[in-house]
PDB file of C-alpha atoms in Angstrom:
ATOM      1  CA  MET A 222     222.429  87.857   1.974  1.00 50.00           C
ATOM      2  CA  LEU A 223     219.941  85.306   3.740  1.00 43.00           C
ATOM      3  CA  ARG A 224     219.458  87.162   6.302  1.00 47.00           C
ATOM      4  CA  LYS A 225     218.259  89.596   4.554  1.00 48.00           C
ATOM      5  CA  ILE A 226     215.400  87.499   2.742  1.00 45.00           C
ATOM      6  CA  LEU A 227     214.320  85.494   5.803  1.00 47.00           C
ATOM      7  CA  LEU A 228     213.828  89.128   8.035  1.00 47.00           C
ATOM      8  CA  PRO A 229     211.159  89.713   5.503  1.00 49.00           C
ATOM      9  CA  LEU A 230     210.076  85.816   5.677  1.00 44.00           C
ATOM     10  CA  LEU A 231     209.910  85.950   9.724  1.00 44.00           C
ATOM     11  CA  ALA A 232     207.888  89.356  10.275  1.00 45.00           C
ATOM     12  CA  LEU A 233     204.926  87.947   7.721  1.00 44.00           C
ATOM     13  CA  ALA A 234     204.967  84.370  10.212  1.00 43.00           C
ATOM     14  CA  VAL A 235     204.383  85.667  13.332  1.00 46.00           C
ATOM     15  CA  PRO A 236     201.694  87.613  12.887  1.00 46.00           C
ATOM     16  CA  THR A 237     199.762  84.362  10.930  1.00 43.00           C
ATOM     17  CA  LEU A 238     201.083  82.347  13.603  1.00 46.00           C
ATOM     18  CA  LEU A 239     199.489  84.438  16.396  1.00 51.00           C
ATOM     19  CA  THR A 240     196.510  85.241  14.805  1.00 59.00           C
ATOM     20  CA  ALA A 241     196.168  81.508  13.691  1.00 74.00           C
ATOM     21  CA  LYS A 242     193.180  79.045  16.398  1.00 91.00           C
ATOM     22  CA  ILE A 243     191.424  75.986  17.040  1.00 96.00           C
ATOM     23  CA  THR A 244     188.641  75.873  19.359  1.00 95.00           C
ATOM     24  CA  ARG A 245     187.133  72.521  20.521  1.00 96.00           C
ATOM     25  CA  GLU A 246     184.526  72.309  23.518  1.00 97.00           C
ATOM     26  CA  VAL A 247     184.493  69.489  26.262  1.00 97.00           C
ATOM     27  CA  GLU A 248     180.248  69.002  27.553  1.00 98.00           C
ATOM     28  CA  LYS A 249     179.562  67.299  30.608  1.00 98.00           C
ATOM     29  CA  SER A 250     176.851  66.958  33.473  1.00 98.00           C
ATOM     30  CA  PHE A 251     176.845  66.371  36.349  1.00 99.00           C
ATOM     31  CA  ARG A 252     173.143  65.242  38.438  1.00 98.00           C
ATOM     32  CA  VAL A 253     174.307  66.324  42.583  1.00 98.00           C
ATOM     33  CA  GLY A 254     172.716  66.617  45.872  1.00 98.00           C
ATOM     34  CA  ASP A 255     172.716  68.228  49.207  1.00 97.00           C
ATOM     35  CA  ASP A 256     176.340  69.008  49.294  1.00 98.00           C
ATOM     36  CA  ALA A 257     176.769  69.738  45.773  1.00 99.00           C
ATOM     37  CA  ALA A 258     180.958  71.351  44.886  1.00 99.00           C
ATOM     38  CA  ILE A 259     182.728  72.273  42.232  1.00 99.00           C
ATOM     39  CA  GLU A 260     186.542  72.557  42.202  1.00 99.00           C
ATOM     40  CA  VAL A 261     187.248  74.426  38.514  1.00 99.00           C
ATOM     41  CA  ASP A 262     191.695  75.027  39.073  1.00 98.00           C
ATOM     42  CA  ILE A 263     192.664  76.028  34.177  1.00 96.00           C
ATOM     43  CA  SER A 264     195.659  77.799  32.526  1.00 84.00           C
ATOM     44  CA  GLY A 265     194.785  81.022  31.101  1.00 80.00           C
ATOM     45  CA  GLY A 266     191.049  81.749  30.980  1.00 93.00           C
ATOM     46  CA  SER A 267     187.671  82.447  32.457  1.00 97.00           C
ATOM     47  CA  ILE A 268     185.589  80.992  34.113  1.00 99.00           C
ATOM     48  CA  ASP A 269     181.832  82.008  33.757  1.00 99.00           C
ATOM     49  CA  VAL A 270     179.189  80.343  36.233  1.00 99.00           C
ATOM     50  CA  GLU A 271     175.837  80.819  35.649  1.00 99.00           C
ATOM     51  CA  ILE A 272     173.261  80.402  39.362  1.00 99.00           C
ATOM     52  CA  GLY A 273     170.722  77.685  38.094  1.00 97.00           C
ATOM     53  CA  SER A 274     167.737  76.389  38.928  1.00 94.00           C
ATOM     54  CA  ASP A 275     168.240  72.436  38.388  1.00 94.00           C
ATOM     55  CA  ASP A 276     170.322  69.817  40.956  1.00 97.00           C
ATOM     56  CA  GLN A 277     173.101  69.207  38.191  1.00 98.00           C
ATOM     57  CA  PHE A 278     176.614  71.082  37.196  1.00 99.00           C
ATOM     58  CA  HIS A 279     176.531  71.672  33.295  1.00 99.00           C
ATOM     59  CA  VAL A 280     179.722  72.138  31.908  1.00 99.00           C
ATOM     60  CA  THR A 281     181.314  73.425  28.920  1.00 99.00           C
ATOM     61  CA  LEU A 282     185.272  72.956  28.314  1.00 98.00           C
ATOM     62  CA  GLN A 283     186.603  75.384  25.932  1.00 97.00           C
ATOM     63  CA  GLN A 284     190.080  74.522  24.333  1.00 96.00           C
ATOM     64  CA  THR A 285     191.581  77.832  22.221  1.00 94.00           C
ATOM     65  CA  PHE A 286     194.734  76.280  20.715  1.00 93.00           C
ATOM     66  CA  ARG A 287     196.798  79.312  18.481  1.00 89.00           C
ATOM     67  CA  THR A 288     197.555  76.989  16.056  1.00 92.00           C
ATOM     68  CA  ASN A 289     195.665  76.177  12.474  1.00 92.00           C
ATOM     69  CA  SER A 290     197.057  73.032  12.805  1.00 93.00           C
ATOM     70  CA  GLU A 291     194.986  69.728  14.072  1.00 95.00           C
ATOM     71  CA  SER A 292     197.809  67.534  14.971  1.00 94.00           C
ATOM     72  CA  GLU A 293     199.948  69.904  16.181  1.00 94.00           C
ATOM     73  CA  ALA A 294     196.818  71.346  18.407  1.00 94.00           C
ATOM     74  CA  ASP A 295     196.823  67.245  19.691  1.00 94.00           C
ATOM     75  CA  GLU A 296     200.153  68.052  20.446  1.00 93.00           C
ATOM     76  CA  ILE A 297     199.939  70.761  22.493  1.00 92.00           C
ATOM     77  CA  LEU A 298     196.677  69.192  23.969  1.00 93.00           C
ATOM     78  CA  GLU A 299     198.976  65.749  25.634  1.00 93.00           C
ATOM     79  CA  ARG A 300     201.261  68.137  27.524  1.00 92.00           C
ATOM     80  CA  TYR A 301     198.402  69.220  29.894  1.00 93.00           C
ATOM     81  CA  ASP A 302     196.668  66.516  32.262  1.00 94.00           C
ATOM     82  CA  VAL A 303     192.680  67.473  31.920  1.00 96.00           C
ATOM     83  CA  THR A 304     189.987  66.005  34.707  1.00 97.00           C
ATOM     84  CA  LEU A 305     186.550  66.084  34.672  1.00 98.00           C
ATOM     85  CA  ASP A 306     185.013  64.158  36.519  1.00 98.00           C
ATOM     86  CA  GLN A 307     182.549  63.719  40.078  1.00 99.00           C
ATOM     87  CA  SER A 308     182.965  61.691  43.611  1.00 98.00           C
ATOM     88  CA  GLY A 309     180.324  61.743  45.234  1.00 98.00           C
ATOM     89  CA  ASP A 310     178.636  65.818  45.544  1.00 98.00           C
ATOM     90  CA  ARG A 311     182.148  66.395  44.289  1.00 98.00           C
ATOM     91  CA  VAL A 312     182.789  67.339  40.873  1.00 99.00           C
ATOM     92  CA  ARG A 313     186.503  68.370  40.032  1.00 99.00           C
ATOM     93  CA  VAL A 314     187.924  70.714  35.838  1.00 98.00           C
ATOM     94  CA  ILE A 315     191.118  70.907  36.318  1.00 98.00           C
ATOM     95  CA  VAL A 316     193.340  71.551  33.942  1.00 96.00           C
ATOM     96  CA  ARG A 317     196.843  71.024  34.509  1.00 91.00           C
ATOM     97  CA  SER A 318     200.360  71.130  32.304  1.00 84.00           C
ATOM     98  CA  ASP A 319     202.983  69.329  34.087  1.00 65.00           C
ATOM     99  CA  LYS A 320     205.301  67.028  30.684  1.00 53.00           C
ATOM    100  CA  LYS A 321     208.299  69.060  29.849  1.00 52.00           C
ATOM    101  CA  SER A 322     209.350  69.345  26.507  1.00 46.00           C
ATOM    102  CA  GLY A 323     212.986  71.138  25.862  1.00 39.00           C
ATOM    103  CA  GLY A 324     214.112  73.367  22.605  1.00 36.00           C
ATOM    104  CA  TRP A 325     212.148  77.459  22.593  1.00 32.00           C
ATOM    105  CA  PHE A 326     210.124  76.360  20.066  1.00 38.00           C
ATOM    106  CA  SER A 327     208.759  73.286  21.898  1.00 42.00           C
ATOM    107  CA  GLY A 328     207.992  76.039  24.835  1.00 43.00           C
ATOM    108  CA  TRP A 329     206.417  78.417  22.828  1.00 41.00           C
ATOM    109  CA  ARG A 330     203.767  75.560  21.761  1.00 42.00           C
ATOM    110  CA  ASN A 331     203.244  74.256  25.580  1.00 43.00           C
ATOM    111  CA  ARG A 332     201.907  78.411  26.147  1.00 50.00           C
ATOM    112  CA  GLY A 333     200.146  78.264  22.710  1.00 80.00           C
ATOM    113  CA  ALA A 334     197.481  76.872  24.723  1.00 90.00           C
ATOM    114  CA  ASN A 335     194.618  78.525  26.560  1.00 91.00           C
ATOM    115  CA  PHE A 336     191.228  76.907  28.834  1.00 95.00           C
ATOM    116  CA  SER A 337     188.378  78.458  29.905  1.00 97.00           C
ATOM    117  CA  VAL A 338     185.077  77.630  31.874  1.00 98.00           C
ATOM    118  CA  LYS A 339     181.474  78.604  31.432  1.00 98.00           C
ATOM    119  CA  LEU A 340     179.090  76.846  34.365  1.00 99.00           C
ATOM    120  CA  ILE A 341     176.110  76.409  34.691  1.00 99.00           C
ATOM    121  CA  ALA A 342     175.722  74.907  39.179  1.00 99.00           C
ATOM    122  CA  PRO A 343     172.900  74.649  41.489  1.00 99.00           C
ATOM    123  CA  ALA A 344     172.713  77.375  43.442  1.00 98.00           C
ATOM    124  CA  HIS A 345     173.386  75.567  47.209  1.00 98.00           C
ATOM    125  CA  ALA A 346     176.628  74.242  45.583  1.00 99.00           C
ATOM    126  CA  ASP A 347     180.014  75.648  46.490  1.00 99.00           C
ATOM    127  CA  LEU A 348     182.166  77.107  44.840  1.00 99.00           C
ATOM    128  CA  ASN A 349     186.145  77.283  44.416  1.00 99.00           C
ATOM    129  CA  LEU A 350     187.335  78.523  41.457  1.00 99.00           C
ATOM    130  CA  ASP A 351     191.188  79.431  40.104  1.00 98.00           C
ATOM    131  CA  THR A 352     192.797  80.256  36.950  1.00 96.00           C
ATOM    132  CA  SER A 353     196.209  81.355  36.379  1.00 90.00           C
ATOM    133  CA  GLY A 354     195.632  84.313  33.461  1.00 84.00           C
ATOM    134  CA  GLY A 355     191.222  85.230  33.448  1.00 94.00           C
ATOM    135  CA  SER A 356     188.679  87.416  34.506  1.00 97.00           C
ATOM    136  CA  ILE A 357     186.292  85.278  36.933  1.00 98.00           C
ATOM    137  CA  ARG A 358     182.131  85.822  36.739  1.00 99.00           C
ATOM    138  CA  VAL A 359     179.051  84.785  38.846  1.00 99.00           C
ATOM    139  CA  ASP A 360     176.153  85.458  37.911  1.00 99.00           C
ATOM    140  CA  GLY A 361     172.811  84.904  40.064  1.00 98.00           C
ATOM    141  CA  ASP A 362     171.366  84.611  43.536  1.00 98.00           C
ATOM    142  CA  SER A 363     173.955  81.742  45.509  1.00 98.00           C
ATOM    143  CA  ARG A 364     173.844  80.622  48.677  1.00 98.00           C
ATOM    144  CA  GLY A 365     176.760  78.859  48.430  1.00 98.00           C
ATOM    145  CA  GLU A 366     180.215  78.962  49.613  1.00 99.00           C
ATOM    146  CA  ILE A 367     182.756  81.145  47.408  1.00 99.00           C
ATOM    147  CA  ILE A 368     185.569  80.800  46.720  1.00 99.00           C
ATOM    148  CA  ALA A 369     187.701  83.069  43.729  1.00 99.00           C
ATOM    149  CA  ASP A 370     191.750  83.205  42.980  1.00 98.00           C
ATOM    150  CA  THR A 371     192.777  84.296  39.323  1.00 96.00           C
ATOM    151  CA  SER A 372     196.013  86.786  39.116  1.00 91.00           C
ATOM    152  CA  GLY A 373     195.383  88.167  35.936  1.00 83.00           C
ATOM    153  CA  GLY A 374     192.516  89.355  35.171  1.00 94.00           C
ATOM    154  CA  SER A 375     188.654  91.027  37.382  1.00 97.00           C
ATOM    155  CA  ILE A 376     186.500  89.052  39.944  1.00 98.00           C
ATOM    156  CA  SER A 377     182.706  89.854  39.843  1.00 99.00           C
ATOM    157  CA  VAL A 378     179.587  88.390  41.647  1.00 99.00           C
ATOM    158  CA  ASP A 379     176.484  88.657  41.504  1.00 99.00           C
ATOM    159  CA  GLY A 380     175.803  88.053  45.220  1.00 98.00           C
ATOM    160  CA  SER A 381     175.490  85.018  47.685  1.00 98.00           C
ATOM    161  CA  ALA A 382     174.266  84.171  51.184  1.00 98.00           C
ATOM    162  CA  GLY A 383     177.384  81.935  51.547  1.00 98.00           C
ATOM    163  CA  HIS A 384     181.178  82.875  53.035  1.00 98.00           C
ATOM    164  CA  MET A 385     182.647  84.897  50.099  1.00 99.00           C
ATOM    165  CA  ASN A 386     186.894  84.718  49.647  1.00 99.00           C
ATOM    166  CA  LEU A 387     187.726  86.678  46.201  1.00 99.00           C
ATOM    167  CA  ASP A 388     191.950  87.256  45.601  1.00 98.00           C
ATOM    168  CA  THR A 389     192.971  88.818  42.484  1.00 96.00           C
ATOM    169  CA  SER A 390     196.021  89.512  41.815  1.00 91.00           C
ATOM    170  CA  GLY A 391     195.879  91.486  38.349  1.00 83.00           C
ATOM    171  CA  GLY A 392     191.931  93.237  39.145  1.00 93.00           C
ATOM    172  CA  SER A 393     189.191  95.064  40.223  1.00 97.00           C
ATOM    173  CA  ILE A 394     186.544  93.403  42.301  1.00 98.00           C
ATOM    174  CA  ARG A 395     183.073  93.865  42.581  1.00 99.00           C
ATOM    175  CA  VAL A 396     179.984  91.977  44.738  1.00 99.00           C
ATOM    176  CA  GLY A 397     176.465  92.519  44.188  1.00 99.00           C
ATOM    177  CA  TYR A 398     175.754  91.953  48.134  1.00 99.00           C
ATOM    178  CA  ALA A 399     177.274  89.593  50.434  1.00 98.00           C
ATOM    179  CA  LEU A 400     175.262  88.217  53.458  1.00 98.00           C
ATOM    180  CA  SER A 401     177.681  86.760  55.350  1.00 97.00           C
ATOM    181  CA  ARG A 402     181.474  86.872  55.693  1.00 98.00           C
ATOM    182  CA  LEU A 403     183.200  88.188  52.865  1.00 99.00           C
ATOM    183  CA  ARG A 404     186.896  88.572  52.059  1.00 99.00           C
ATOM    184  CA  ALA A 405     187.568  91.045  48.756  1.00 99.00           C
ATOM    185  CA  ASP A 406     191.035  91.513  48.275  1.00 98.00           C
ATOM    186  CA  THR A 407     193.206  93.300  45.733  1.00 96.00           C
ATOM    187  CA  SER A 408     196.948  93.739  44.818  1.00 91.00           C
ATOM    188  CA  GLY A 409     195.481  96.102  41.490  1.00 83.00           C
ATOM    189  CA  GLY A 410     192.031  97.647  40.775  1.00 94.00           C
ATOM    190  CA  SER A 411     189.266  98.665  42.475  1.00 97.00           C
ATOM    191  CA  ILE A 412     186.679  97.070  45.117  1.00 98.00           C
ATOM    192  CA  THR A 413     183.004  97.721  44.895  1.00 99.00           C
ATOM    193  CA  ILE A 414     180.439  96.216  47.383  1.00 99.00           C
ATOM    194  CA  GLY A 415     176.346  96.975  46.585  1.00 99.00           C
ATOM    195  CA  TYR A 416     174.992  95.872  49.219  1.00 99.00           C
ATOM    196  CA  VAL A 417     175.826  94.920  53.381  1.00 98.00           C
ATOM    197  CA  GLY A 418     173.214  93.138  55.001  1.00 97.00           C
ATOM    198  CA  PRO A 419     172.626  93.590  58.849  1.00 95.00           C
ATOM    199  CA  ASP A 420     173.074  89.947  59.564  1.00 94.00           C
ATOM    200  CA  ALA A 421     176.532  89.796  58.452  1.00 95.00           C
ATOM    201  CA  ASP A 422     179.479  88.578  59.513  1.00 91.00           C
ATOM    202  CA  ASP A 423     182.578  90.081  59.282  1.00 96.00           C
ATOM    203  CA  ILE A 424     183.373  92.033  55.280  1.00 99.00           C
ATOM    204  CA  ASN A 425     187.407  92.435  55.551  1.00 99.00           C
ATOM    205  CA  ALA A 426     187.981  94.814  51.386  1.00 99.00           C
ATOM    206  CA  ASP A 427     191.954  95.347  51.240  1.00 98.00           C
ATOM    207  CA  THR A 428     193.434  96.838  47.439  1.00 96.00           C
ATOM    208  CA  SER A 429     197.134  98.320  47.567  1.00 91.00           C
ATOM    209  CA  GLY A 430     195.687 100.003  44.127  1.00 84.00           C
ATOM    210  CA  GLY A 431     192.490 101.620  43.748  1.00 94.00           C
ATOM    211  CA  SER A 432     188.877 102.474  45.604  1.00 97.00           C
ATOM    212  CA  ILE A 433     187.099 101.248  47.975  1.00 98.00           C
ATOM    213  CA  THR A 434     182.826 101.778  47.254  1.00 99.00           C
ATOM    214  CA  ILE A 435     180.681  99.408  50.245  1.00 99.00           C
ATOM    215  CA  GLY A 436     177.163 100.340  50.430  1.00 99.00           C
ATOM    216  CA  LEU A 437     175.450  99.449  53.942  1.00 98.00           C
ATOM    217  CA  ASP A 438     172.100  98.335  55.298  1.00 98.00           C
ATOM    218  CA  PRO A 439     171.021 101.085  56.966  1.00 96.00           C
ATOM    219  CA  ALA A 440     169.451  99.143  59.814  1.00 95.00           C
ATOM    220  CA  GLY A 441     172.325  97.228  60.809  1.00 96.00           C
ATOM    221  CA  GLY A 442     174.869  97.622  63.173  1.00 97.00           C
ATOM    222  CA  TYR A 443     178.522  97.313  62.123  1.00 98.00           C
ATOM    223  CA  ASP A 444     181.917  98.202  63.811  1.00 98.00           C
ATOM    224  CA  LEU A 445     183.766  99.721  60.956  1.00 98.00           C
ATOM    225  CA  LEU A 446     187.390 100.511  60.160  1.00 99.00           C
ATOM    226  CA  ALA A 447     188.602 102.137  57.003  1.00 98.00           C
ATOM    227  CA  ASP A 448     191.794 103.944  56.373  1.00 98.00           C
ATOM    228  CA  THR A 449     193.494 104.686  53.343  1.00 97.00           C
ATOM    229  CA  SER A 450     197.186 106.077  52.105  1.00 93.00           C
ATOM    230  CA  GLY A 451     195.749 107.803  49.333  1.00 84.00           C
ATOM    231  CA  GLY A 452     192.945 109.681  49.416  1.00 92.00           C
ATOM    232  CA  SER A 453     189.981 110.180  51.526  1.00 97.00           C
ATOM    233  CA  VAL A 454     187.478 108.477  53.936  1.00 98.00           C
ATOM    234  CA  HIS A 455     183.426 110.099  53.317  1.00 97.00           C
ATOM    235  CA  ILE A 456     179.674 108.058  55.160  1.00 97.00           C
ATOM    236  CA  ASN A 457     177.461 108.868  54.134  1.00 97.00           C
ATOM    237  CA  GLY A 458     173.502 108.722  54.489  1.00 96.00           C
ATOM    238  CA  LEU A 459     174.510 106.059  57.874  1.00 97.00           C
ATOM    239  CA  SER A 460     174.458 106.822  61.794  1.00 95.00           C
ATOM    240  CA  PHE A 461     178.437 106.409  62.630  1.00 96.00           C
ATOM    241  CA  ARG A 462     179.388 108.056  65.968  1.00 97.00           C
ATOM    242  CA  ALA A 463     183.519 108.168  65.769  1.00 96.00           C
ATOM    243  CA  GLU A 464     185.975 107.411  68.078  1.00 96.00           C
ATOM    244  CA  LYS A 465     188.863 108.378  65.084  1.00 95.00           C
ATOM    245  CA  LYS A 466     187.866 110.211  62.764  1.00 95.00           C
ATOM    246  CA  THR A 467     190.360 112.494  60.342  1.00 96.00           C
ATOM    247  CA  ARG A 468     190.667 112.634  56.195  1.00 96.00           C
ATOM    248  CA  THR A 469     192.160 109.422  55.696  1.00 96.00           C
ATOM    249  CA  HIS A 470     190.921 107.158  59.004  1.00 97.00           C
ATOM    250  CA  ALA A 471     187.512 106.714  60.207  1.00 98.00           C
ATOM    251  CA  GLU A 472     186.711 103.970  62.806  1.00 98.00           C
ATOM    252  CA  GLY A 473     183.594 104.136  65.258  1.00 98.00           C
ATOM    253  CA  GLU A 474     179.856 102.051  65.490  1.00 98.00           C
ATOM    254  CA  ILE A 475     177.253 102.756  62.979  1.00 97.00           C
ATOM    255  CA  ASN A 476     173.809 101.714  64.562  1.00 95.00           C
ATOM    256  CA  GLY A 477     175.347 100.728  67.667  1.00 95.00           C
ATOM    257  CA  GLY A 478     178.237  98.189  65.805  1.00 96.00           C
ATOM    258  CA  GLY A 479     177.842  94.908  65.144  1.00 96.00           C
ATOM    259  CA  ALA A 480     179.752  93.011  62.067  1.00 95.00           C
ATOM    260  CA  ARG A 481     182.863  94.583  61.351  1.00 97.00           C
ATOM    261  CA  VAL A 482     183.582  95.796  58.497  1.00 99.00           C
ATOM    262  CA  ARG A 483     187.365  96.937  57.429  1.00 99.00           C
ATOM    263  CA  ALA A 484     188.457  98.739  54.494  1.00 98.00           C
ATOM    264  CA  ASP A 485     191.916  99.443  53.705  1.00 98.00           C
ATOM    265  CA  THR A 486     193.267 100.810  50.438  1.00 97.00           C
ATOM    266  CA  SER A 487     197.075 102.425  49.948  1.00 92.00           C
ATOM    267  CA  GLY A 488     196.046 104.606  45.988  1.00 84.00           C
ATOM    268  CA  GLY A 489     192.210 105.243  46.103  1.00 93.00           C
ATOM    269  CA  GLY A 490     189.577 106.515  48.410  1.00 97.00           C
ATOM    270  CA  ILE A 491     186.777 105.216  50.637  1.00 98.00           C
ATOM    271  CA  THR A 492     182.930 105.440  50.751  1.00 98.00           C
ATOM    272  CA  ILE A 493     180.898 104.137  53.021  1.00 98.00           C
ATOM    273  CA  LYS A 494     177.407 104.763  52.406  1.00 98.00           C
ATOM    274  CA  ALA A 495     174.119 103.147  52.980  1.00 98.00           C
ATOM    275  CA  ALA A 496     171.961 100.839  50.353  1.00 97.00           C
ATOM    276  CA  ASP A 497     169.654  98.627  49.752  1.00 91.00           C
ATOM    277  CA  ARG A 498     169.343  95.277  48.231  1.00 83.00           C
TER     278      ARG A 498
END
């Protein structure tokens, strides 16, 4: 009889616990110089970056707790180490869960926090962005190095004149333009690179689960290697001299060769095409 009463009560209580939430924001600004760099490493949320026009990092750390109790939110937060600090031109925004607690309900509460970051960054700054469970987006024209790594979301970068290293285990990758070196690697989505400049250094796109589209400057020289296990390779609007060309493989020079461009997918087609920035 008691079980018959408790089960409906639990069914009503669980949705309430899951939908209740408290949101807090921490805002901080850091003035930096020529060697500006920031490391963002968070648990469970997105990272959104806007390239700004001044020499400051403006950081907004959003904390979301799945509870309607302020005191319980405080208890959950105590299980995380939250760092917002600066050393010279280097800034860190780091959230790590390294405090242990026992019991099923304590474990559930420890998973009841989500952290996301909104950031305005100088154009020349190097960005090192890491999240365990959300998307990463960089809007605007960057001149610095961009490292972006997520275990559970997509990556979108407007572009950079610096090196880019983009890695996701669970989503697509979009790059507006690449003027230097680019590595884009995903285990679960498509890769789109809108434009590769004629002075680009090395372009590497690898996916286990989607298509690849790369736009190349028609005036640039490139050494192309494209291979797919799950579709076809198409080259459109470019002067391509093939060393080897089949339906699923293309290897050769574009405009006499130059920067290395590699595209590899196990689950879709590959399109290499002429593009203007």
